[in-house]
CSV table of C-alpha atoms in Angstrom, one decimal:
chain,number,residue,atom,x,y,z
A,1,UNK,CA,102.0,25.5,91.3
A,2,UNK,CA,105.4,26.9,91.7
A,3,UNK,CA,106.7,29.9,89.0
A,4,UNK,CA,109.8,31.8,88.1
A,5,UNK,CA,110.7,34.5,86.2
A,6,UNK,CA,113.1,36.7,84.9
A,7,UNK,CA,112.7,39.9,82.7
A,8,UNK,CA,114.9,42.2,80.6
A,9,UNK,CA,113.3,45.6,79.9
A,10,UNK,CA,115.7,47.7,77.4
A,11,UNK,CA,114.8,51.2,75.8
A,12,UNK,CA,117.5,52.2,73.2
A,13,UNK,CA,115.9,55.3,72.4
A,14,UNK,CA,112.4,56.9,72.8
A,15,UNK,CA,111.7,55.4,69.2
A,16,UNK,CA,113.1,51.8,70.0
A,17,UNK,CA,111.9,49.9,73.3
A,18,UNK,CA,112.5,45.8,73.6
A,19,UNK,CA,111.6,43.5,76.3
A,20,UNK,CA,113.0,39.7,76.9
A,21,UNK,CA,112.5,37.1,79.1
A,22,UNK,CA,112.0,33.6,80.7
A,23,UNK,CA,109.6,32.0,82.8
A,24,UNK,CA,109.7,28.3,84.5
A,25,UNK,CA,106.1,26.6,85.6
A,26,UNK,CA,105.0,24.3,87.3
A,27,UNK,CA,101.5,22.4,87.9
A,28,UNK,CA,100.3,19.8,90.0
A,29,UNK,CA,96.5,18.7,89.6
A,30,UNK,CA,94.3,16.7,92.0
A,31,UNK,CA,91.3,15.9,89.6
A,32,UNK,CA,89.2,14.7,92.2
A,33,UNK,CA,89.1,11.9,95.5
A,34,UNK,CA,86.8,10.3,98.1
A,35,UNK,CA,87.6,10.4,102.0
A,36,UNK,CA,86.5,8.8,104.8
A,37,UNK,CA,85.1,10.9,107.4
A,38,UNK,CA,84.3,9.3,110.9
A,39,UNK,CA,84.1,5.8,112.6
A,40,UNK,CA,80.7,4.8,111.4
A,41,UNK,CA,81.0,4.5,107.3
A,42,UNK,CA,82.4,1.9,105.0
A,43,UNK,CA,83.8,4.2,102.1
A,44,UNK,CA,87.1,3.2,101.1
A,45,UNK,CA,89.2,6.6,100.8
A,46,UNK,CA,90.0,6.8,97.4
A,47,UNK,CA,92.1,9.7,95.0
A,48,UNK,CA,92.6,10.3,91.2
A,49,UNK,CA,96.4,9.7,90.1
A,50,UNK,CA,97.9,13.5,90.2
A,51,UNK,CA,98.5,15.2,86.8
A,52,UNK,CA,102.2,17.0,86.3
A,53,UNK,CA,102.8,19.7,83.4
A,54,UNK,CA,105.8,21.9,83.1
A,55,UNK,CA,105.9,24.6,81.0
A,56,UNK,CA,109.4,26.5,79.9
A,57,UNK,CA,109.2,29.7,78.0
A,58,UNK,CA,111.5,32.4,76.1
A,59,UNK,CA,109.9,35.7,74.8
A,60,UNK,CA,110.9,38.8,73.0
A,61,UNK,CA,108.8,41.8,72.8
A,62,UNK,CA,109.3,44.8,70.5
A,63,UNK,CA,107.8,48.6,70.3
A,64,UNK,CA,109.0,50.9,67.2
A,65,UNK,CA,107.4,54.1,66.9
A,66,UNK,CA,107.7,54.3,62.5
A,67,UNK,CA,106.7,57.7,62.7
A,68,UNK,CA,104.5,60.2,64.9
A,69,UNK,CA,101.3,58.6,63.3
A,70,UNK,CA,102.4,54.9,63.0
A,71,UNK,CA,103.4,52.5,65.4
A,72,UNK,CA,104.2,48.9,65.6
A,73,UNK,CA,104.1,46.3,68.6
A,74,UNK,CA,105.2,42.6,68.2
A,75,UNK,CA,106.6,39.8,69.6
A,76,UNK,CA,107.0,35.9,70.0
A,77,UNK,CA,106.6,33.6,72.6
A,78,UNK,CA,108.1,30.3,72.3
A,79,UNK,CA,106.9,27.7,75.2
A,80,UNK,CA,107.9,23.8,75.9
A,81,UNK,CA,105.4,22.1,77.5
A,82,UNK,CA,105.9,18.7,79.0
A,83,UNK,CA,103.3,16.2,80.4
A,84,UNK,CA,105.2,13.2,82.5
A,85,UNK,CA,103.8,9.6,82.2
A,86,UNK,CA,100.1,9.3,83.9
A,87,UNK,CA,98.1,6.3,84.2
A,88,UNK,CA,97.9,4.6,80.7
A,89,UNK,CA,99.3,7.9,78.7
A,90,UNK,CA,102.9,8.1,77.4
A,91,UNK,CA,105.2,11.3,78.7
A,92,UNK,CA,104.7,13.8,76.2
A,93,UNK,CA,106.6,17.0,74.8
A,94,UNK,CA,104.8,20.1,73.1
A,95,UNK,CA,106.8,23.4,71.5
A,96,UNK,CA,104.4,26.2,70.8
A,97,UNK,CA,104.8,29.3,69.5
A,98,UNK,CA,103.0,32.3,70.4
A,99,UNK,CA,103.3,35.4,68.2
A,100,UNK,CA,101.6,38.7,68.0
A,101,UNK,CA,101.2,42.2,66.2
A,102,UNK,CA,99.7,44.9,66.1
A,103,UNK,CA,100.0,47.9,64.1
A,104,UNK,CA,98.7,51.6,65.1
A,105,UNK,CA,97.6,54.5,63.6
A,106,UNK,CA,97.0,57.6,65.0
A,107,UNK,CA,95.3,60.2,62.6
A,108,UNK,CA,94.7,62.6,65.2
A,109,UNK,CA,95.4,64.4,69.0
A,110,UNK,CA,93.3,61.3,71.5
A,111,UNK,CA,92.4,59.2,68.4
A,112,UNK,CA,94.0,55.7,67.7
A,113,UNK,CA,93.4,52.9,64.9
A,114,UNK,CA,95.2,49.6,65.6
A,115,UNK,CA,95.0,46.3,63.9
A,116,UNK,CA,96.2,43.4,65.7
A,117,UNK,CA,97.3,39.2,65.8
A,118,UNK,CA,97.6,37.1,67.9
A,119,UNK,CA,98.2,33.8,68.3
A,120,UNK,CA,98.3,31.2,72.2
A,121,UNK,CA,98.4,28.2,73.5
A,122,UNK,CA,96.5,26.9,76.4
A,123,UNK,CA,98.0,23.9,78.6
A,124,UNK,CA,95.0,23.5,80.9
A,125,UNK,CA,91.7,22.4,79.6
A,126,UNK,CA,88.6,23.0,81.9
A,127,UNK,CA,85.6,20.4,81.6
A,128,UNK,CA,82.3,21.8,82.0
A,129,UNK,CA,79.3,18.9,82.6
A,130,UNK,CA,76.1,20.9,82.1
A,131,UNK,CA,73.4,18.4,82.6
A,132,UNK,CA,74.4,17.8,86.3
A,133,UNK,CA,72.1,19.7,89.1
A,134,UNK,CA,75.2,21.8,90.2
A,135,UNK,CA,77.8,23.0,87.6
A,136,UNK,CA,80.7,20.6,87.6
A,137,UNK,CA,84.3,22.1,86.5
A,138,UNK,CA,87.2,19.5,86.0
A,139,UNK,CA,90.8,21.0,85.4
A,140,UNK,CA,93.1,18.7,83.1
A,141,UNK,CA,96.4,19.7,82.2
A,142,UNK,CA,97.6,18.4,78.3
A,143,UNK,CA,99.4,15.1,77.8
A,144,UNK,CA,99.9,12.1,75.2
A,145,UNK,CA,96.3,12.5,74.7
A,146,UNK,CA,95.2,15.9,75.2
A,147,UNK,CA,96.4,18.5,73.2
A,148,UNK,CA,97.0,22.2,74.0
A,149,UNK,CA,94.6,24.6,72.6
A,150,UNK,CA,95.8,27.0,70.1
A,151,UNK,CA,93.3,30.1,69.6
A,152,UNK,CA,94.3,32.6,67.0
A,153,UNK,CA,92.4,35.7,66.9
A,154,UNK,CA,91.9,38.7,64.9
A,155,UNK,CA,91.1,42.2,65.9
A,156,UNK,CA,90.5,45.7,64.4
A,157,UNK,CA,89.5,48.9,67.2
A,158,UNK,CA,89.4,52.4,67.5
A,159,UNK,CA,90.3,54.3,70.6
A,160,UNK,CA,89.1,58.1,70.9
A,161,UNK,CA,89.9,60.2,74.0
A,162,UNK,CA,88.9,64.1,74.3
A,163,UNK,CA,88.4,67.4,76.4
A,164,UNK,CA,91.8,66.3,78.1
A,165,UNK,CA,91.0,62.7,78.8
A,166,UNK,CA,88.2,63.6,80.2
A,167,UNK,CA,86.0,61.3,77.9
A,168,UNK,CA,87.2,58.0,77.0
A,169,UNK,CA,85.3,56.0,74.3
A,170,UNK,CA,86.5,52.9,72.1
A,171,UNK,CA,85.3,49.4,70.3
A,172,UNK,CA,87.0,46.4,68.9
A,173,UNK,CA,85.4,43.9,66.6
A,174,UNK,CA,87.1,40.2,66.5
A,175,UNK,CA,87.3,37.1,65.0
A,176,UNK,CA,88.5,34.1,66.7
A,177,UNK,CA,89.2,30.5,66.2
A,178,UNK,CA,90.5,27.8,68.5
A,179,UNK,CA,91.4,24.2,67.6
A,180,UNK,CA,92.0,21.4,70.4
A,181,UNK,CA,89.5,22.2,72.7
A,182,UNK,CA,87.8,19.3,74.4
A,183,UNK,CA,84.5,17.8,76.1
A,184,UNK,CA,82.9,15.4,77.3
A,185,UNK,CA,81.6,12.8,74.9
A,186,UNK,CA,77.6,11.8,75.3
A,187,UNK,CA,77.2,10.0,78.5
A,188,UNK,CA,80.5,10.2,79.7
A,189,UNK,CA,81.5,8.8,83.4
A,190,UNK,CA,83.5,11.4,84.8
A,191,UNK,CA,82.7,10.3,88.8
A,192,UNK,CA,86.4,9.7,89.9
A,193,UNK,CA,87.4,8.2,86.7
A,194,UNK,CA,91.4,8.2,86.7
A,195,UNK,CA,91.1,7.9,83.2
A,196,UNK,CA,88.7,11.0,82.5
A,197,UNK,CA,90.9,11.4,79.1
A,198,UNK,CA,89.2,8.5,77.4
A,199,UNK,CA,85.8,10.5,78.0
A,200,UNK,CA,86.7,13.5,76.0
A,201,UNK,CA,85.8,14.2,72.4
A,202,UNK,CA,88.1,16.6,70.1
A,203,UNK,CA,87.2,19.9,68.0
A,204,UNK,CA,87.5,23.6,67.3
A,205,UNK,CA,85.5,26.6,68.6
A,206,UNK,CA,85.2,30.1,66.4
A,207,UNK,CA,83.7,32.9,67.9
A,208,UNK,CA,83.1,37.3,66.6
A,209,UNK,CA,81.5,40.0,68.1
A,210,UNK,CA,82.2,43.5,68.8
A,211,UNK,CA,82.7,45.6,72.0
A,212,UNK,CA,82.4,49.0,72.9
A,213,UNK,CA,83.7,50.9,76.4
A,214,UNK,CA,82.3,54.6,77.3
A,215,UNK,CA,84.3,56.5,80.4
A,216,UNK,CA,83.9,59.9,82.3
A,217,UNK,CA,86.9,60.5,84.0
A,218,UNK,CA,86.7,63.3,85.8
A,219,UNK,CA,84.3,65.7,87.7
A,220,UNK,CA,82.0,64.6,90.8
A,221,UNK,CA,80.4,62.3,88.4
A,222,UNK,CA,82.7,59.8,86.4
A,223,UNK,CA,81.5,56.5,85.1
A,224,UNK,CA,82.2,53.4,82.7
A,225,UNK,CA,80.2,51.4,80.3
A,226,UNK,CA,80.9,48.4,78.9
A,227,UNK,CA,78.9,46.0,76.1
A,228,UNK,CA,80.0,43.1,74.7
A,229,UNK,CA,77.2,43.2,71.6
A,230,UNK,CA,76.5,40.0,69.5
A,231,UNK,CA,79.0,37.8,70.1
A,232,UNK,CA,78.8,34.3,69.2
A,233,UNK,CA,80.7,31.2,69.9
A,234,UNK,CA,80.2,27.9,68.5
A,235,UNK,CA,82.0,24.7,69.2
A,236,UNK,CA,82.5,21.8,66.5
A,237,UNK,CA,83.1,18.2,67.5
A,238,UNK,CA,82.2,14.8,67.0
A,239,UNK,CA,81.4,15.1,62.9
A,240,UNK,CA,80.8,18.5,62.8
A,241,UNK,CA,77.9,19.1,64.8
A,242,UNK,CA,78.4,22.5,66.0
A,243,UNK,CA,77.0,23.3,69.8
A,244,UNK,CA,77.2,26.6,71.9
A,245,UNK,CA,79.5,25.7,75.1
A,246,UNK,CA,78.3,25.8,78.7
A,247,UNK,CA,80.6,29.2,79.6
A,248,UNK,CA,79.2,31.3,76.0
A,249,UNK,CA,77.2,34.5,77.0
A,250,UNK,CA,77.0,36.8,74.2
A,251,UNK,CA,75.9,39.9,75.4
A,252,UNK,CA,77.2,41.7,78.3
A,253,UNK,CA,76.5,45.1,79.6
A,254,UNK,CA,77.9,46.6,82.8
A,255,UNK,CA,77.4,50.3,84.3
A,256,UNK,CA,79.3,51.8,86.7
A,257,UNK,CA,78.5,55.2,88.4
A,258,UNK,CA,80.1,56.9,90.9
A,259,UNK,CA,79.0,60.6,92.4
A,260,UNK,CA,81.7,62.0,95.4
A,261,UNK,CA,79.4,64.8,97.3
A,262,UNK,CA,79.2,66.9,100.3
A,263,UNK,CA,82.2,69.2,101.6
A,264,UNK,CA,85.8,68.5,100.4
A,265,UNK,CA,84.0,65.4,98.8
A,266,UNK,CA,83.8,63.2,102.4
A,267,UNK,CA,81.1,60.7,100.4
A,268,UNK,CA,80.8,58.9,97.5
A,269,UNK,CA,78.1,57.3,96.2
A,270,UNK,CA,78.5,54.5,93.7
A,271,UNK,CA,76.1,52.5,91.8
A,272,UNK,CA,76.6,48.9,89.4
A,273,UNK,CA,74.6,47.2,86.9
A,274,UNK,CA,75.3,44.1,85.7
A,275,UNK,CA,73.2,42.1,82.8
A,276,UNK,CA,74.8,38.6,81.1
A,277,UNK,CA,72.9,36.4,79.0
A,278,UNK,CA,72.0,33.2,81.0
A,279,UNK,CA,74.6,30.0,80.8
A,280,UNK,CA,74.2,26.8,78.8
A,281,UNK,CA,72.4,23.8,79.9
A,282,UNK,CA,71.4,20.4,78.3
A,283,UNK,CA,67.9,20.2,79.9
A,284,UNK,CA,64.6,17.6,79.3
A,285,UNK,CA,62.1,19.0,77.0
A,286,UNK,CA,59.6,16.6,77.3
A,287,UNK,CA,58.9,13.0,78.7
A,288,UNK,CA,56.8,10.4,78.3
A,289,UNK,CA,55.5,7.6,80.2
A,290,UNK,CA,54.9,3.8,79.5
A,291,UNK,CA,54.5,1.3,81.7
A,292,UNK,CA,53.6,3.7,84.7
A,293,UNK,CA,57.6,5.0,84.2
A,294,UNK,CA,58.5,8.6,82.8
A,295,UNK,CA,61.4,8.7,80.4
A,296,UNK,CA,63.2,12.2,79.6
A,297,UNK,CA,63.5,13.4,76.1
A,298,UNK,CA,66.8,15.9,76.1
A,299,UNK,CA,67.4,19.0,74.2
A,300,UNK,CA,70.4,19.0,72.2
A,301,UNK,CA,74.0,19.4,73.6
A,302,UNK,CA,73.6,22.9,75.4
A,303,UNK,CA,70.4,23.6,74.0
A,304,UNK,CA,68.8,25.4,76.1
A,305,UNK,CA,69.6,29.1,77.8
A,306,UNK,CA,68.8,30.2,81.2
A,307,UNK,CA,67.6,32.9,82.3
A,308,UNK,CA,69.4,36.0,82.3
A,309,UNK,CA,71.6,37.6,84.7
A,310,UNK,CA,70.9,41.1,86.2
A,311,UNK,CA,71.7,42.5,89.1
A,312,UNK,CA,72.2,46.4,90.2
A,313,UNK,CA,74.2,47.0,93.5
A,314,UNK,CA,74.5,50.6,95.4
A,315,UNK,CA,76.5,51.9,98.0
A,316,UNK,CA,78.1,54.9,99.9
A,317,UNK,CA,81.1,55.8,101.6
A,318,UNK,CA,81.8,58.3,104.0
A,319,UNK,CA,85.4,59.8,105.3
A,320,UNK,CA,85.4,60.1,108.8
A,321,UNK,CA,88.1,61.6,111.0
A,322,UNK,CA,89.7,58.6,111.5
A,323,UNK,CA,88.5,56.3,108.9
A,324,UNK,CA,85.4,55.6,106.5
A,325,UNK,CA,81.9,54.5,107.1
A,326,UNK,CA,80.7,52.0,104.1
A,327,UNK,CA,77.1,51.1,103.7
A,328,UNK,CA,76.2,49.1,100.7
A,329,UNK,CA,73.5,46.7,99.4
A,330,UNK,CA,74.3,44.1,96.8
A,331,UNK,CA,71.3,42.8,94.8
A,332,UNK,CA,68.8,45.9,95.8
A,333,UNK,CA,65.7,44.7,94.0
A,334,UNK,CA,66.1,41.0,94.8
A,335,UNK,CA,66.6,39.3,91.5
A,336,UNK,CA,66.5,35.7,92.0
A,337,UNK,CA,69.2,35.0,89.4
A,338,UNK,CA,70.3,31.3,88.4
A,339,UNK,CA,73.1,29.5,89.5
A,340,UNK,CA,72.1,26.5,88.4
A,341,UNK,CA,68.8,24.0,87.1
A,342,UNK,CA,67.8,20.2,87.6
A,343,UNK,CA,65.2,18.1,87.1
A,344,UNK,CA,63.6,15.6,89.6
A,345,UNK,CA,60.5,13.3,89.8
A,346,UNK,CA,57.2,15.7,91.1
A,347,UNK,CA,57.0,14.5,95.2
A,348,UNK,CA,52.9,14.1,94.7
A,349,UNK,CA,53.5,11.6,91.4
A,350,UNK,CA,56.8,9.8,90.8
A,351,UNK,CA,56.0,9.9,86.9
A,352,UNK,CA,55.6,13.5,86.8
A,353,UNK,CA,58.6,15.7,85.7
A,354,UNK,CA,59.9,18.9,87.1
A,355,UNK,CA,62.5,21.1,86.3
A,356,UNK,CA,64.0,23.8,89.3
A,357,UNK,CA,66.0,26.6,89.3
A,358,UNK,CA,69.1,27.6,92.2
A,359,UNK,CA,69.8,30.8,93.1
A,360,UNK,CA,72.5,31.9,95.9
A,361,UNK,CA,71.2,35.1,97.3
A,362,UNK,CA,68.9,37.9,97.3
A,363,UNK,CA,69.3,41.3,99.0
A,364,UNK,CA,72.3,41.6,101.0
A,365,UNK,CA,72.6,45.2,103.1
A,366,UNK,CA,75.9,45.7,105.0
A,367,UNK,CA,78.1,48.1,107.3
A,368,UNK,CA,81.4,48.4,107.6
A,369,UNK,CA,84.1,50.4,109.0
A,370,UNK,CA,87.5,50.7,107.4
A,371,UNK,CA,90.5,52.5,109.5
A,372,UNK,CA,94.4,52.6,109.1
A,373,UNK,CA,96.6,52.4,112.3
């Protein structure tokens, strides 16, 4: 992809601040292809027609302080996007605008009240398969088929900072709807199909939840916490029926520590916790057999959860004369968390099912040295 830009930044007094500009892009997409690798094999090198989107913006951006307890931010965006001819789909042309506001209230020294809107478009769509033994992602730009996706959310927070900034807290609760987004019908071929378009179905997505973020900025022990805390996000397509997509996750929690010790500080010692609920998948639930055969009974689109993800990392660095000293282990109590599931026939009885779980890594120590020349 190729991009340009050019920005105006203008401040006509400390009350009055605008910003301007425009922006040129440019995508080219490979979906997918075959090759041929060495003398000895018959496959015929084959690749998916490429996919073209350019996308031309303007945008204005304005900051007003009404008073010293009220503020407002808004702005527009206004984007072209244009799709050339590809395979059987006419050349297309989409003008979206993108506004947004938000308005502030301060009530008091560190504390903050804002209300905000905001409205965008999305001109790349990514297709997620998740009944495949490894997670397939497909990237397919809009064009006289596909839509862009327009999400419009709202969002009301309050931001609190004390003892000098030494303490940070704040939470946002939102609500947020998206219309156009696409996936894959039931039973879709997507294996190097050049025209994966005719395999998608059409809908919307809403999704609310709240999220709250701790900090401790300063001392020998600072620190963030985030949560993402009941969030849920359902997608409606084909009549209605509404599903959970592969990528939804609704509750998130990560911890980050960090502890500088010794004389003038020379280590640190830092510390990360991770936990996300587990993905998506569309997975068998049963079978049965007849005729010496086992057939697979699915759950419904997305129905079933993995396992969740946790993970808690440590490490410590030390300032040497000359450079720094990093020891670190990632994954210290060797969670086998899931990348992925599949199914496949049991190796002792073809008509037997079973179902198996992927994980990447376990425990992973390391050293390394870090110096400036």
């Amino acid at each position: 992809s190729y991009q340009l830009k050019y920005d105006v930044d203008y401040a006509f007094s400390n009350m009055l601040h605008i910003k301007s500009g425009l922006s040129g892009h440019t995508f080219t997409i490979m979906p997918g292809g075959i090759d041929n690798w060495g003398d000895l094999n018959n496959v015929v090198p084959y690749r998916m027609n490429r996919r073209r989107l350019l996308d031309i913006a303007a945008y204005g951006e304005i900051s007003y302080e009404i008073s010293p307890r009220w503020q407002f931010n808004g702005g527009i965006r206004l984007s072209t996007i244009y799709s050339p001819k590809v395979s059987t789909y006419k050349q297309k042309c989409y003008v979206m605008p993108e506004p947004r506001a938000e308005l502030s209230y301060f009530p008091g020294k560190g504390d903050k009240l804002h209300v905000a809107f905001t409205q965008s478009s999305q001109s790349l769509h990514m297709l997620s398969n998740s009944s495949v033994g490894i997670p397939s992602d497909i990237w397919i730009p809009v064009n006289g088929r596909v839509k862009p996706a327009v999400m419009k959310q709202m969002a009301i927070g309050y931001k609190k900072n004390w003892a000098k900034g030494a303490y940070s807290f704040s939470m946002e609760a939102y609500y947020r709807k998206t219309n156009h987004i696409v996936d894959f019908v039931d039973n879709a071929n997507i294996f190097l199909n050049n025209q994966i378009e005719s395999q998608l179905g059409f809908g919307f997505s809403k999704a609310y939840g709240a999220e709250f973020y701790f900090s401790k900025n300063v001392g020998q022990l600072t620190g963030r916490i985030f949560i993402i805390f009941k969030s849920c996000h359902k997608v409606a397509t084909f009549e209605d029926n509404e599903y959970p997509p592969v990528y939804d996750r609704p509750h998130s929690l990560k911890i980050f520590l960090n502890c500088e010790a010794g004389r003038r500080r020379r280590c640190a010692f830092a510390a990360t916790f991770s936990y996300n609920s587990g993905m998506n998948l569309t997975l068998p639930i049963a079978h049965y057999k007849t005729q010496g055969t086992s057939f697979y009974i699915y759950s419904t689109r997305n129905g079933y959860r993995a396992p969740a993800f946790h993970q808690l990392d440590l490490s410590m660095a030390c300032k040497l004369r000359k450079g720094r000293l990093i020891f670190s282990v990632i994954n210290v109590y060797n969670r086998k968390n899931v990348f992925t599931m599949y199914t496949s026939r049991s190796e002792f009885s073809f008509r037997d099912l079973e179902i198996h779980k992927m994980y990447l890594y376990g425990t992973l120590p390391s050293v390394s040295y870090q110096f400036k020349f």
